[in-house]
Coordinates of C-alpha atoms in Angstrom, one line a residue:
M1336 CA -6.0 -19.7 24.5
F1337 CA -7.2 -23.3 24.9
F1338 CA -10.5 -22.7 23.1
Q1339 CA -8.7 -20.7 20.4
T1340 CA -6.6 -23.7 19.6
I1341 CA -9.6 -26.0 19.6
L1342 CA -11.4 -23.6 17.2
F1343 CA -8.6 -23.8 14.6
L1344 CA -8.3 -27.5 14.9
V1345 CA -12.0 -28.0 14.3
L1346 CA -11.9 -25.6 11.4
Y1347 CA -9.0 -27.5 9.9
W1348 CA -10.7 -30.9 10.1
L1349 CA -14.2 -29.8 9.0
P1350 CA -13.6 -30.5 5.2
G1351 CA -13.0 -34.2 6.0
I1352 CA -16.6 -34.5 7.2
S1353 CA -18.1 -33.6 3.8
S1354 CA -19.4 -35.9 1.1
E1355 CA -17.7 -36.5 -2.3
G1356 CA -18.2 -33.6 -4.7
H1357 CA -19.3 -31.3 -1.8
L1358 CA -16.7 -29.9 0.5
D1359 CA -17.3 -27.9 3.7
V1360 CA -14.7 -25.3 4.2
A1361 CA -14.2 -22.8 7.0
I1362 CA -12.5 -19.4 6.5
V1363 CA -11.4 -17.2 9.4
I1364 CA -10.8 -13.5 8.5
N1365 CA -8.6 -11.5 10.8
G1366 CA -10.5 -8.3 11.3
S1367 CA -7.9 -6.8 13.7
G1368 CA -5.8 -5.1 11.1
T1369 CA -4.6 -5.0 7.5
I1370 CA -1.5 -6.7 6.1
A1371 CA -1.2 -4.6 3.0
S1372 CA -3.0 -2.0 0.9
N1373 CA -3.7 -1.1 -2.7
N1374 CA -4.2 2.2 -4.5
D1375 CA -7.8 3.3 -5.3
D1376 CA -6.8 2.8 -9.0
F1377 CA -5.2 -0.6 -8.3
V1378 CA -7.0 -2.1 -11.4
C1379 CA -5.1 -0.9 -14.5
A1380 CA -5.1 -1.8 -18.2
T1381 CA -2.5 -1.2 -20.9
L1382 CA -2.6 0.3 -24.3
D1383 CA 0.2 -1.0 -26.5
W1384 CA 2.1 0.1 -29.6
W1385 CA 1.9 -3.1 -31.7
P1386 CA 0.7 -2.5 -35.2
S1387 CA -1.5 -4.9 -37.2
E1388 CA 1.6 -6.6 -38.6
K1389 CA 2.4 -8.1 -35.2
C1390 CA 1.9 -11.8 -35.6
N1391 CA 2.5 -14.9 -33.5
Y1392 CA 1.7 -18.6 -34.2
N1393 CA 0.2 -17.9 -37.6
Q1394 CA -2.3 -15.3 -36.4
C1395 CA -2.2 -11.5 -36.2
P1396 CA -4.5 -10.5 -33.3
W1397 CA -3.7 -6.8 -33.0
G1398 CA -5.7 -5.2 -35.9
G1399 CA -6.5 -1.6 -35.1
A1400 CA -5.6 -1.7 -31.4
S1401 CA -2.4 0.3 -31.5
V1402 CA -2.0 3.6 -29.6
L1403 CA -1.3 5.0 -33.1
N1404 CA -4.3 3.6 -35.0
M1405 CA -7.1 2.7 -32.5
D1406 CA -10.5 4.2 -33.0
L1407 CA -10.5 6.6 -30.0
N1408 CA -14.1 7.7 -30.8
H1409 CA -15.6 4.2 -30.5
P1410 CA -18.5 4.6 -28.0
I1411 CA -17.9 1.2 -26.4
L1412 CA -14.3 2.1 -25.6
A1413 CA -15.3 5.3 -23.8
N1414 CA -18.1 3.6 -21.9
A1415 CA -15.8 0.7 -20.9
I1416 CA -13.2 3.2 -19.4
K1417 CA -15.8 5.4 -17.8
A1418 CA -17.4 2.5 -15.9
F1419 CA -14.4 2.3 -13.6
K1420 CA -14.5 5.8 -12.2
P1421 CA -11.5 5.8 -12.7
L1422 CA -9.4 3.2 -14.7
R1423 CA -5.7 3.6 -14.7
I1424 CA -4.3 3.2 -18.2
R1425 CA -0.6 2.5 -18.9
I1426 CA 0.7 3.3 -22.4
G1427 CA 3.7 1.1 -23.1
G1428 CA 5.0 -2.3 -24.3
S1429 CA 7.8 -3.8 -26.3
L1430 CA 7.9 -1.1 -28.9
Q1431 CA 7.9 1.9 -26.5
D1432 CA 11.7 2.0 -26.6
K1433 CA 11.5 2.6 -30.3
V1434 CA 8.9 5.4 -30.1
V1435 CA 10.0 9.0 -30.8
Y1436 CA 7.8 12.1 -30.1
D1437 CA 7.1 14.7 -32.8
V1438 CA 7.9 17.7 -30.8
G1439 CA 10.9 20.1 -30.7
N1440 CA 13.5 19.4 -33.3
L1441 CA 12.9 15.8 -34.3
G1442 CA 14.7 16.3 -37.6
Y1443 CA 12.9 13.7 -39.7
P1444 CA 9.3 12.9 -40.7
C1445 CA 6.9 11.5 -38.1
E1446 CA 5.9 8.0 -39.4
P1447 CA 4.3 4.9 -37.9
F1448 CA 6.1 1.6 -37.3
S1449 CA 6.9 -0.5 -40.4
K1450 CA 7.9 -4.1 -40.6
M1451 CA 11.7 -4.6 -40.7
D1452 CA 12.7 -8.1 -39.7
D1453 CA 16.4 -7.1 -39.1
R1454 CA 15.5 -4.6 -36.4
L1455 CA 14.7 -5.0 -32.7
F1456 CA 11.4 -6.7 -32.3
G1457 CA 11.1 -6.8 -36.2
F1458 CA 9.9 -3.2 -36.6
S1459 CA 11.4 0.2 -37.4
K1460 CA 11.1 3.2 -35.2
G1461 CA 7.6 4.7 -34.8
C1462 CA 6.5 8.2 -34.1
L1463 CA 3.8 9.7 -31.9
S1464 CA 2.5 13.0 -33.3
M1465 CA 1.3 15.7 -31.0
A1466 CA -2.0 15.7 -32.8
R1467 CA -2.5 12.0 -31.8
W1468 CA -1.3 12.8 -28.3
D1469 CA -3.9 15.5 -28.0
E1470 CA -6.6 13.0 -29.2
L1471 CA -5.5 10.4 -26.6
N1472 CA -5.6 13.0 -23.8
L1473 CA -9.1 14.1 -24.9
L1474 CA -10.3 10.5 -24.5
F1475 CA -8.6 10.2 -21.1
Q1476 CA -10.1 13.5 -19.8
N1477 CA -13.6 12.6 -21.1
T1478 CA -13.5 9.2 -19.4
G1479 CA -11.7 10.1 -16.2
A1480 CA -8.8 7.8 -16.8
V1481 CA -5.5 8.0 -14.8
M1482 CA -2.5 7.7 -17.1
T1483 CA 0.9 6.1 -16.8
F1484 CA 3.1 6.7 -19.9
G1485 CA 6.2 4.6 -20.7
L1486 CA 9.1 6.6 -22.1
N1487 CA 11.7 5.5 -24.7
A1488 CA 14.8 4.6 -22.6
L1489 CA 16.9 3.3 -25.4
I1490 CA 17.3 6.5 -27.4
G1491 CA 20.9 7.6 -27.6
R1492 CA 22.3 4.2 -26.7
Y1493 CA 24.0 1.8 -29.1
H1494 CA 23.9 -2.0 -29.5
V1495 CA 27.1 -3.7 -28.4
R1496 CA 26.4 -7.4 -28.7
N1497 CA 24.0 -10.1 -27.7
G1498 CA 21.2 -7.7 -26.7
I1499 CA 23.5 -5.5 -24.6
W1500 CA 23.1 -1.8 -25.1
S1501 CA 25.6 0.8 -23.9
G1502 CA 25.9 4.6 -23.6
A1503 CA 23.9 7.2 -21.8
W1504 CA 20.2 7.9 -22.4
N1505 CA 19.6 10.9 -24.6
S1506 CA 16.8 12.7 -22.8
S1507 CA 16.2 15.6 -25.1
N1508 CA 13.2 14.2 -27.0
A1509 CA 11.6 12.9 -23.8
R1510 CA 12.2 16.3 -22.2
D1511 CA 10.5 18.2 -25.0
F1512 CA 7.6 15.7 -24.9
I1513 CA 7.1 16.0 -21.1
D1514 CA 7.4 19.8 -21.4
Y1515 CA 4.7 19.8 -24.1
T1516 CA 2.5 17.6 -22.0
I1517 CA 2.7 19.9 -19.0
S1518 CA 2.1 23.0 -21.1
K1519 CA -1.2 21.5 -22.3
G1520 CA -2.2 20.6 -18.7
Y1521 CA -2.4 16.9 -19.4
P1522 CA -2.4 15.2 -16.0
V1523 CA 0.0 12.3 -16.6
D1524 CA 0.1 10.6 -13.2
S1525 CA 3.4 8.8 -13.8
W1526 CA 6.2 8.3 -16.2
E1527 CA 7.7 4.9 -16.6
F1528 CA 11.3 4.6 -17.7
G1529 CA 11.8 1.9 -20.3
N1530 CA 10.3 -1.5 -21.0
E1531 CA 11.9 -4.8 -20.1
L1532 CA 15.5 -3.5 -20.3
S1533 CA 16.4 -4.6 -16.8
G1534 CA 18.3 -7.7 -15.8
H1535 CA 18.5 -10.2 -18.7
G1536 CA 16.2 -8.0 -20.7
I1537 CA 13.8 -9.0 -23.4
G1538 CA 15.4 -8.1 -26.8
A1539 CA 17.6 -5.5 -25.2
R1540 CA 19.1 -4.8 -21.8
V1541 CA 21.0 -2.0 -20.1
G1542 CA 23.4 -2.3 -17.2
V1543 CA 22.1 -1.3 -13.8
E1544 CA 24.7 1.4 -13.1
Q1545 CA 24.0 3.3 -16.3
Y1546 CA 20.3 2.7 -15.9
G1547 CA 20.4 4.2 -12.4
K1548 CA 22.2 7.3 -13.6
D1549 CA 19.6 7.8 -16.3
V1550 CA 16.8 7.5 -13.8
I1551 CA 18.4 10.2 -11.7
N1552 CA 18.6 12.3 -14.9
L1553 CA 14.8 11.7 -15.5
R1554 CA 14.0 12.6 -11.9
S1555 CA 15.9 16.0 -12.3
I1556 CA 14.0 16.7 -15.5
L1557 CA 10.6 16.0 -13.8
D1558 CA 11.5 18.1 -10.8
E1559 CA 12.5 21.0 -13.0
L1560 CA 9.6 20.9 -15.5
Y1561 CA 6.9 20.4 -12.8
K1562 CA 8.3 23.0 -10.4
D1563 CA 5.9 25.7 -11.6
S1564 CA 3.0 23.4 -12.2
S1565 CA 0.1 22.4 -10.0
L1566 CA 0.5 19.0 -11.4
R1567 CA 2.9 16.4 -10.1
A1568 CA 4.0 13.1 -11.6
L1569 CA 5.6 10.0 -10.3
L1570 CA 8.7 8.3 -11.7
V1571 CA 8.3 4.5 -12.0
A1572 CA 10.8 1.9 -13.3
P1573 CA 12.1 -0.4 -14.6
G1574 CA 9.1 -2.2 -16.2
G1575 CA 10.9 -5.5 -16.4
F1576 CA 10.9 -9.0 -15.0
Y1577 CA 11.8 -9.1 -11.4
E1578 CA 15.4 -10.1 -10.6
Q1579 CA 16.4 -9.4 -7.0
Q1580 CA 20.0 -8.3 -7.5
W1581 CA 19.2 -5.9 -10.4
Y1582 CA 16.2 -4.4 -8.7
S1583 CA 18.0 -3.9 -5.4
Q1584 CA 21.0 -2.3 -7.1
L1585 CA 18.7 0.1 -9.0
L1586 CA 17.3 1.4 -5.7
E1587 CA 20.8 1.7 -4.3
V1588 CA 22.3 3.4 -7.4
S1589 CA 19.4 5.9 -7.9
G1590 CA 19.1 6.7 -4.2
S1591 CA 16.4 7.8 -1.8
G1592 CA 13.2 9.3 -3.3
V1593 CA 14.1 8.9 -6.9
V1594 CA 12.0 5.9 -8.0
N1595 CA 8.5 6.2 -6.6
A1596 CA 7.4 2.7 -7.7
M1597 CA 9.3 -0.4 -8.8
T1598 CA 7.4 -1.9 -11.7
H1599 CA 7.6 -5.5 -12.9
H1600 CA 5.9 -7.7 -15.5
I1601 CA 4.3 -11.1 -15.2
Y1602 CA 3.6 -13.8 -17.9
N1603 CA 3.6 -16.8 -15.6
L1604 CA 1.3 -19.0 -17.9
G1605 CA 4.0 -19.2 -20.6
A1606 CA 3.8 -18.9 -24.3
G1607 CA 0.4 -18.2 -26.0
N1608 CA 0.6 -21.5 -28.0
D1609 CA 1.2 -23.7 -24.9
L1610 CA -1.5 -26.3 -24.9
N1611 CA -1.2 -26.7 -21.1
I1612 CA -2.4 -23.2 -20.2
K1613 CA -5.9 -24.3 -19.4
H1614 CA -4.5 -26.9 -17.0
K1615 CA -2.0 -24.5 -15.4
I1616 CA -4.9 -22.1 -14.6
I1617 CA -6.6 -24.7 -12.4
D1618 CA -3.5 -26.0 -10.8
P1619 CA -3.1 -24.3 -7.4
Q1620 CA 0.5 -25.3 -7.0
Y1621 CA 1.4 -23.9 -10.4
L1622 CA -0.4 -20.6 -9.7
S1623 CA 1.4 -20.2 -6.4
Q1624 CA 4.8 -20.4 -7.9
I1625 CA 4.7 -16.7 -8.9
E1626 CA 4.1 -15.8 -5.3
D1627 CA 7.9 -15.8 -4.9
A1628 CA 8.2 -12.8 -7.3
F1629 CA 5.6 -10.7 -5.3
R1630 CA 7.2 -11.6 -2.0
G1631 CA 10.7 -11.0 -3.3
L1632 CA 9.9 -7.5 -4.6
Q1633 CA 8.2 -6.6 -1.4
L1634 CA 11.3 -7.6 0.6
T1635 CA 13.6 -5.8 -1.9
I1636 CA 11.7 -2.6 -1.4
Q1637 CA 11.6 -2.9 2.4
R1638 CA 15.4 -3.5 2.5
H1639 CA 16.7 -1.2 -0.2
G1640 CA 14.1 1.4 -1.0
P1641 CA 11.3 1.9 1.5
W1642 CA 10.4 5.2 -0.2
S1643 CA 9.2 3.2 -3.2
S1644 CA 6.3 0.8 -3.8
A1645 CA 5.5 -2.3 -5.9
W1646 CA 3.5 -2.1 -9.1
V1647 CA 2.8 -4.7 -11.8
S1648 CA 2.9 -2.5 -14.9
E1649 CA 2.2 -5.4 -17.4
A1650 CA 0.7 -8.8 -16.9
G1651 CA -1.0 -10.8 -19.7
G1652 CA -0.8 -14.3 -18.4
S1653 CA 0.5 -15.7 -21.7
Y1654 CA 3.1 -13.9 -23.7
N1655 CA 3.3 -13.4 -27.4
S1656 CA -0.1 -11.8 -27.6
G1657 CA -1.7 -14.3 -25.3
S1658 CA -3.5 -17.6 -25.9
P1659 CA -6.2 -17.6 -28.7
V1660 CA -8.0 -20.3 -26.8
V1661 CA -7.8 -19.2 -23.2
S1662 CA -6.8 -15.6 -22.8
N1663 CA -10.2 -14.1 -23.8
A1664 CA -12.3 -16.9 -22.3
F1665 CA -14.1 -17.3 -19.0
L1666 CA -11.5 -19.7 -17.6
N1667 CA -8.8 -16.9 -17.7
S1668 CA -10.7 -15.0 -15.0
L1669 CA -9.7 -17.7 -12.5
W1670 CA -6.1 -16.8 -13.2
Y1671 CA -6.6 -13.1 -13.4
L1672 CA -8.6 -12.7 -10.2
D1673 CA -6.2 -15.0 -8.4
Q1674 CA -3.3 -12.7 -9.6
L1675 CA -5.1 -9.6 -8.3
G1676 CA -5.6 -11.2 -4.9
M1677 CA -2.1 -12.6 -4.7
A1678 CA -0.5 -9.3 -5.7
S1679 CA -2.6 -7.5 -3.1
K1680 CA -1.3 -9.6 -0.3
Y1681 CA 2.2 -8.4 -1.0
D1682 CA 1.4 -4.7 -0.9
T1683 CA 1.2 -4.2 -4.7
K1684 CA -0.3 -0.8 -5.3
V1685 CA -1.2 -1.1 -9.0
Y1686 CA -1.8 -4.1 -11.3
C1687 CA -1.9 -3.4 -15.1
R1688 CA -3.5 -6.0 -17.3
Q1689 CA -2.1 -6.5 -20.8
S1690 CA -4.2 -5.2 -22.4
L1691 CA -7.3 -3.0 -22.5
I1692 CA -7.6 -3.9 -26.1
G1693 CA -5.4 -5.8 -28.5
G1694 CA -3.9 -9.2 -28.8
N1695 CA -5.8 -12.3 -27.5
Y1696 CA -5.6 -11.0 -23.9
G1697 CA -7.5 -7.8 -24.3
L1698 CA -10.3 -6.9 -21.9
L1699 CA -12.2 -5.7 -24.9
D1700 CA -12.5 -7.6 -28.2
T1701 CA -10.0 -6.2 -30.7
E1702 CA -12.5 -5.9 -33.6
T1703 CA -15.9 -5.2 -31.9
F1704 CA -14.7 -3.6 -28.6
I1705 CA -17.3 -5.8 -26.8
P1706 CA -16.0 -6.8 -23.3
N1707 CA -14.5 -10.2 -22.8
P1708 CA -15.1 -12.0 -19.4
D1709 CA -12.0 -10.6 -17.8
Y1710 CA -13.4 -7.0 -18.3
Y1711 CA -16.3 -7.8 -16.0
S1712 CA -14.1 -9.6 -13.5
A1713 CA -11.8 -6.5 -13.4
L1714 CA -14.8 -4.1 -13.0
L1715 CA -16.4 -6.2 -10.2
W1716 CA -13.1 -6.3 -8.3
H1717 CA -12.7 -2.5 -8.7
R1718 CA -16.2 -1.9 -7.3
V1719 CA -16.3 -4.2 -4.3
M1720 CA -12.7 -4.8 -3.2
G1721 CA -11.3 -1.9 -1.2
K1722 CA -7.8 -0.9 -0.4
G1723 CA -7.2 -2.6 2.9
V1724 CA -6.0 -6.3 2.6
L1725 CA -6.9 -8.6 5.4
S1726 CA -5.3 -11.9 6.4
I1727 CA -7.3 -15.1 6.4
D1728 CA -6.9 -18.7 7.6
L1729 CA -8.4 -21.2 5.2
S1730 CA -8.9 -24.9 5.9
G1731 CA -9.5 -27.5 3.3
S1732 CA -8.8 -28.1 -0.4
P1733 CA -6.1 -26.0 -2.1
H1734 CA -8.5 -25.7 -5.0
L1735 CA -10.4 -23.0 -3.2
R1736 CA -8.5 -19.7 -3.3
A1737 CA -9.7 -16.9 -1.0
Y1738 CA -8.8 -13.2 -0.5
A1739 CA -10.3 -10.7 1.9
H1740 CA -10.3 -6.9 1.6
C1741 CA -12.1 -4.1 3.3
R1742 CA -15.3 -3.3 1.4
K1743 CA -14.9 -0.6 -1.2
D1744 CA -15.7 2.9 0.1
E1745 CA -17.9 1.5 2.9
G1746 CA -17.7 -0.4 6.1
G1747 CA -17.5 -4.2 6.1
V1748 CA -15.5 -6.8 4.3
T1749 CA -15.5 -8.3 0.8
L1750 CA -14.4 -11.9 0.4
L1751 CA -13.2 -13.2 -3.0
L1752 CA -13.6 -17.0 -3.5
I1753 CA -12.2 -18.8 -6.6
N1754 CA -13.0 -22.5 -7.1
L1755 CA -10.4 -24.1 -9.3
S1756 CA -11.9 -27.6 -9.0
K1757 CA -13.7 -29.1 -12.0
Y1758 CA -15.9 -31.3 -9.8
A1759 CA -16.2 -30.1 -6.2
E1760 CA -18.7 -27.5 -4.9
F1761 CA -17.6 -25.7 -1.8
E1762 CA -19.8 -24.8 1.1
V1763 CA -18.0 -22.0 2.9
S1764 CA -18.5 -20.8 6.4
V1765 CA -17.0 -17.4 7.3
H1766 CA -15.7 -16.5 10.8
N1767 CA -14.1 -13.5 12.4
K1768 CA -10.8 -14.0 14.3
L1769 CA -11.7 -11.0 16.4
N1770 CA -14.2 -13.3 18.1
V1771 CA -11.7 -16.1 18.5
D1772 CA -9.7 -13.6 20.7
L1773 CA -12.7 -12.7 22.9
D1774 CA -13.5 -14.3 26.2
D1775 CA -14.3 -18.0 26.0
G1776 CA -17.8 -17.4 27.2
V1777 CA -18.7 -15.6 24.0
F1778 CA -18.7 -18.9 22.1
I1779 CA -18.9 -21.8 24.3
N1780 CA -22.3 -23.0 25.3
K1781 CA -21.8 -25.7 27.8
N1782 CA -25.1 -27.4 26.8
N1783 CA -24.0 -27.8 23.2
S1784 CA -21.0 -29.4 21.4
F1785 CA -18.5 -26.9 20.1
V1786 CA -18.1 -28.9 16.9
H1787 CA -21.9 -29.0 16.5
S1788 CA -22.0 -25.2 16.8
L1789 CA -19.4 -24.9 14.1
K1790 CA -21.1 -27.3 11.7
R1791 CA -24.2 -25.1 11.8
T1792 CA -21.9 -22.8 9.7
V1793 CA -22.9 -19.8 11.8
S1794 CA -20.7 -16.8 10.7
W1795 CA -19.5 -14.8 13.6
F1796 CA -18.8 -11.3 12.4
G1797 CA -17.6 -9.6 15.6
R1798 CA -19.0 -7.8 18.6
K1799 CA -21.7 -6.2 16.4
G1800 CA -23.4 -9.6 16.2
S1801 CA -26.3 -10.4 13.9
D1802 CA -30.0 -10.7 14.5
G1803 CA -30.3 -13.4 11.9
Y1804 CA -32.2 -11.1 9.5
E1805 CA -29.3 -9.2 8.0
K1806 CA -28.2 -9.8 4.4
R1807 CA -25.0 -10.1 2.6
E1808 CA -24.3 -9.4 -1.1
E1809 CA -23.1 -12.2 -3.4
Y1810 CA -21.8 -11.9 -7.0
H1811 CA -21.3 -15.3 -8.6
L1812 CA -19.5 -15.5 -11.9
T1813 CA -20.0 -18.6 -14.0
A1814 CA -19.5 -19.8 -17.6
M1815 CA -22.4 -19.8 -20.0
N1816 CA -23.7 -23.3 -20.3
G1817 CA -20.6 -24.6 -18.5
N1818 CA -18.4 -23.6 -21.4
H1819 CA -15.3 -22.5 -19.6
L1820 CA -13.4 -21.8 -22.8
G1821 CA -16.3 -19.6 -24.1
R1822 CA -16.5 -15.8 -24.0
E1823 CA -19.8 -15.4 -22.3
M1824 CA -20.0 -14.8 -18.5
L1825 CA -23.0 -15.1 -16.2
L1826 CA -23.5 -12.9 -13.1
N1827 CA -25.8 -14.7 -10.7
G1828 CA -27.2 -16.7 -13.6
N1829 CA -27.7 -13.7 -15.9
L1830 CA -25.7 -13.0 -19.1
L1831 CA -23.4 -10.1 -18.9
Q1832 CA -23.8 -8.1 -22.1
L1833 CA -23.9 -4.5 -23.3
T1834 CA -27.2 -2.7 -23.2
E1835 CA -28.9 -1.8 -26.4
D1836 CA -27.2 1.6 -26.4
G1837 CA -23.7 0.1 -25.8
N1838 CA -23.4 0.8 -22.1
I1839 CA -21.9 -1.5 -19.6
P1840 CA -24.7 -3.5 -17.9
D1841 CA -25.6 -3.1 -14.2
M1842 CA -23.8 -5.7 -12.0
N1843 CA -26.3 -6.3 -9.2
P1844 CA -25.8 -8.7 -6.3
V1845 CA -28.2 -11.3 -4.9
Y1846 CA -29.0 -10.9 -1.2
V1847 CA -28.5 -13.8 1.1
P1848 CA -29.1 -14.3 4.8
V1849 CA -25.8 -13.4 6.4
N1850 CA -25.4 -16.5 8.5
S1851 CA -25.9 -19.1 5.7
P1852 CA -22.9 -20.8 4.1
V1853 CA -21.6 -19.5 0.8
S1854 CA -21.9 -22.0 -2.1
V1855 CA -19.2 -21.8 -4.7
A1856 CA -19.8 -24.0 -7.8
P1857 CA -17.0 -25.8 -9.7
L1858 CA -14.8 -23.5 -11.8
S1859 CA -16.5 -20.4 -10.7
V1860 CA -15.9 -17.2 -8.8
A1861 CA -17.8 -15.5 -5.9
F1862 CA -17.5 -12.0 -4.5
V1863 CA -19.2 -11.9 -1.1
V1864 CA -19.8 -8.6 0.6
F1865 CA -20.4 -8.6 4.4
P1866 CA -21.6 -5.0 5.2
Q1867 CA -21.7 -5.7 9.0
F1868 CA -18.5 -7.6 9.3
E1869 CA -16.5 -6.1 12.1
A1870 CA -13.0 -5.2 10.9
R1871 CA -11.2 -2.4 12.8
P1872 CA -9.5 -0.9 9.8
C1873 CA -12.6 -1.1 7.6
A1874 CA -15.0 1.1 9.5

């Protein structure tokens, strides 16, 4: 115990020994067990309903990116989805509670959204034809996508005052739509009930008692329609901004086993025209503020609905279509990857990025479909960060963010390092807490100083040890020519760009001696894979 205490004290003070602009940092990964877990399809992206007339801040960045008008045959779109094997896609957004489905007895023509300034969100109702639904499902089946669909939860209700909507949900149109979907064999993984109607709402809100009754109604519909099908679908809700009292009441009103996942939204960087966004992204204290929402939802589920789980079903960083300066730039990946890491620590199973395409925050460019930097960040996470989340102890500057997971589909551990500093380069030594808990003799050589041993930045990976010749994998993401507001990303110094035939490029690591320190450049990201790192749950 004495030597364990000494180890942590030494690790804590090591950064103070380093020179200006170059910081030595020690990270201790606890390989004894996981603190949380993700789904295999943790990385998710949204498709939205916004038509080309959706404008903010004198710009209209949606173009042909709506669920209703997107070019579903674009080869880059298909290749971008296929690369994830699989990518979860959530169809939803502000206009989903104004969407009707052209199935059964709709009673009026199926038409797209039109601009109507006096209506909710400035648009009329819109209609999803079954021909378009068939085309969407063909894309999803051909690319292996996993689908979450957001249902219209306002239909049948009436506006009372000040955004308050009353009355019971009219489920008939949704029921016909779900029935059609099942009859066609379309494997919708989950149905989300409503969009941002919870708590204070965004544009519209529904009381929790009525909402809970409606969710029970939807559960009974799903149970009935799926009873003779080999398919099954989850019910997720409410797709709003986390408010503790409303969320806990929903779980209590709806009851055990009804809501499979509690979904919430995150736009913690503020409005898309906020000039301070680029400063917020590199401010560790600001980024950490949203941690309260992740922690709060985790506790709410534990106390009021342990049958449920936490999902982020929409997160765009900046709201109102995102920032035209930052949301599609390299710098945004620092925020995005930090979000994925932070959400994981609090047992978030799914994290849906707004959006796959559309707005300024699309993973793909709205006009060309060419991937933006965050696309590659998402893909790399998906390929190397496994489901099991490990705890870490990190000494040194708060500008180094670090998250550890089991390696994806293989033994070992992957460490994500995010350098938020403009000026400091970090030299990171990685240690295994399993060794700290071993007998003192494993580490202490009486002929050498303990501090001297640490300063050699030897990485102790566990009882497996290392012969000094083993390698680790490193994936360093940096901005092209140091332009952090540019849209070009380098992987290990090589430009990430589509191949000549429009395919996603290979994303290969560099191999580094396992016991050398990890160098993380200013305003950059590093994924580090330790294949031989001993972690009991990651075998």
